[in-house]
Amino acid sequence: FYVYAYNAAGTYAGSASLGSGGVGVLGPLPAGTYRVRAEGDGFVSEYYQDVVCATTCGPAEFQAATPITITNDAPPVQIAMDIARVPEITGVVTDTSGAPIENAYISISMGGSRANTYTGSDGSYRVRPPKTGAYLIHARSLAHIDEAYDNTPCNDPSYVGSCPGATPLIVSAGIVPPPANFQLAPSATIRGRVSRPAPYYYFQVSALTSTHEVVEAGVLSQQADGTYQLADLPAGQFRFGYSPQGSDGRLQLFQNIDCGMQASTFAQCPMTGATSVTLSSGSVTEGIDFSYRSRTGRLGRVTDETTGLPLAGIIIDAYLIGGGQILPPVITDSNGRFDVSSFGGTGQYAIATDNYLGYLNEVYNNIECAVGSVYLGTCSLTGATPVSFSGDQTELLIALRRQEMVFRSGFD
């Protein structure tokens, strides 16, 4: 508990924290007339003597308080206050069939005053507000659409204004508030995989409208195989965006739409090329896949020259023209895509392939190696098209020709 003293003009004069037994000393205070207010988490604020602040302590309560006179050299004034608890907020959370939802997260907030709890097996909850006032009440369940009371879909329960249409519940001294019940609709879920997992374990996937508005976003941690799941999505048509943790990763839109090197928000991404996905209540949509791309990299794709199908497992080497730096090699993913990073280095590079999949290697652009590869020292970089890493660049396209079999076995 805390007690506060205010002089006759209503100006703060001092305060004290009371011990576990509710006993303490406020002062010393100069001679004068004071009014004293007591408050504590979960208790109704009150002025001495028995002037209860129904919702907030305002001028009317201050004027109604009993003045306490302090005189010089007089013994301390002894006062006692008996303050009541703030009434609890209660309710039940069910799904649209009426079945109780267990372990739904209930939060209440009013400015900096907050409290939370979880529903029991019967879907019921009770939580005591820190003080009286108007509270935003929010229910969150992983498999359902989050709502603010009363029947308002809302993802961010930071304050009443963050959930337009929400009805604040008034909690007053001595009055039991009506139940704040919720009936939550099943949410949609998306699943996917981030190929070539990023060097950062965490990333965010966002559901976006055609005008770039973020409807729902989740900071996710991918599994060892790069898979992820994002639940709690509403029904509707959405585009999906991927943003890796850290400043070196590019934003990306589904399906394989890389945003510019300097893009820091999805509003800077080419939304018209993104794939629109329709979600329905309770649906699970698979295959919302992304691929990590670095901002300092150069993107490319390797395909089979005959079939046009992507080639996975092709090694990509980059050599600084004129000698010197050789960039760390990368390997094409399941979509045949690769991302060679210069790690901020400057200059022009020659790109070459290396593989053990039965394809003739190439030096970009379209210079076929008759034997082996540049890496093995049997193919030259002569005639290579210089590749730079500054600014946004077009995708590097490489088509490899399958090597013809000369003989079937060592005995032919």
GROMACS .gro file of C-alpha atoms in nm, residues 314 355-361 400-405:
model
   14
  314ILE     CA    1   2.447  -2.689  -5.790
  355ASN     CA    2   2.838  -2.989  -5.978
  356TYR     CA    3   2.847  -3.365  -5.956
  357LEU     CA    4   2.499  -3.423  -6.094
  358GLY     CA    5   2.593  -3.503  -6.452
  359TYR     CA    6   2.565  -3.151  -6.596
  360LEU     CA    7   2.828  -2.954  -6.788
  361ASN     CA    8   2.941  -2.657  -6.583
  400LEU     CA    9   2.296  -2.622  -6.768
  401ARG     CA   10   2.312  -2.894  -7.031
  402ARG     CA   11   2.322  -3.254  -6.921
  403GLN     CA   12   2.651  -3.420  -7.005
  404GLU     CA   13   2.627  -3.698  -7.262
  405MET     CA   14   2.734  -4.042  -7.144
   0.00000   0.00000   0.00000
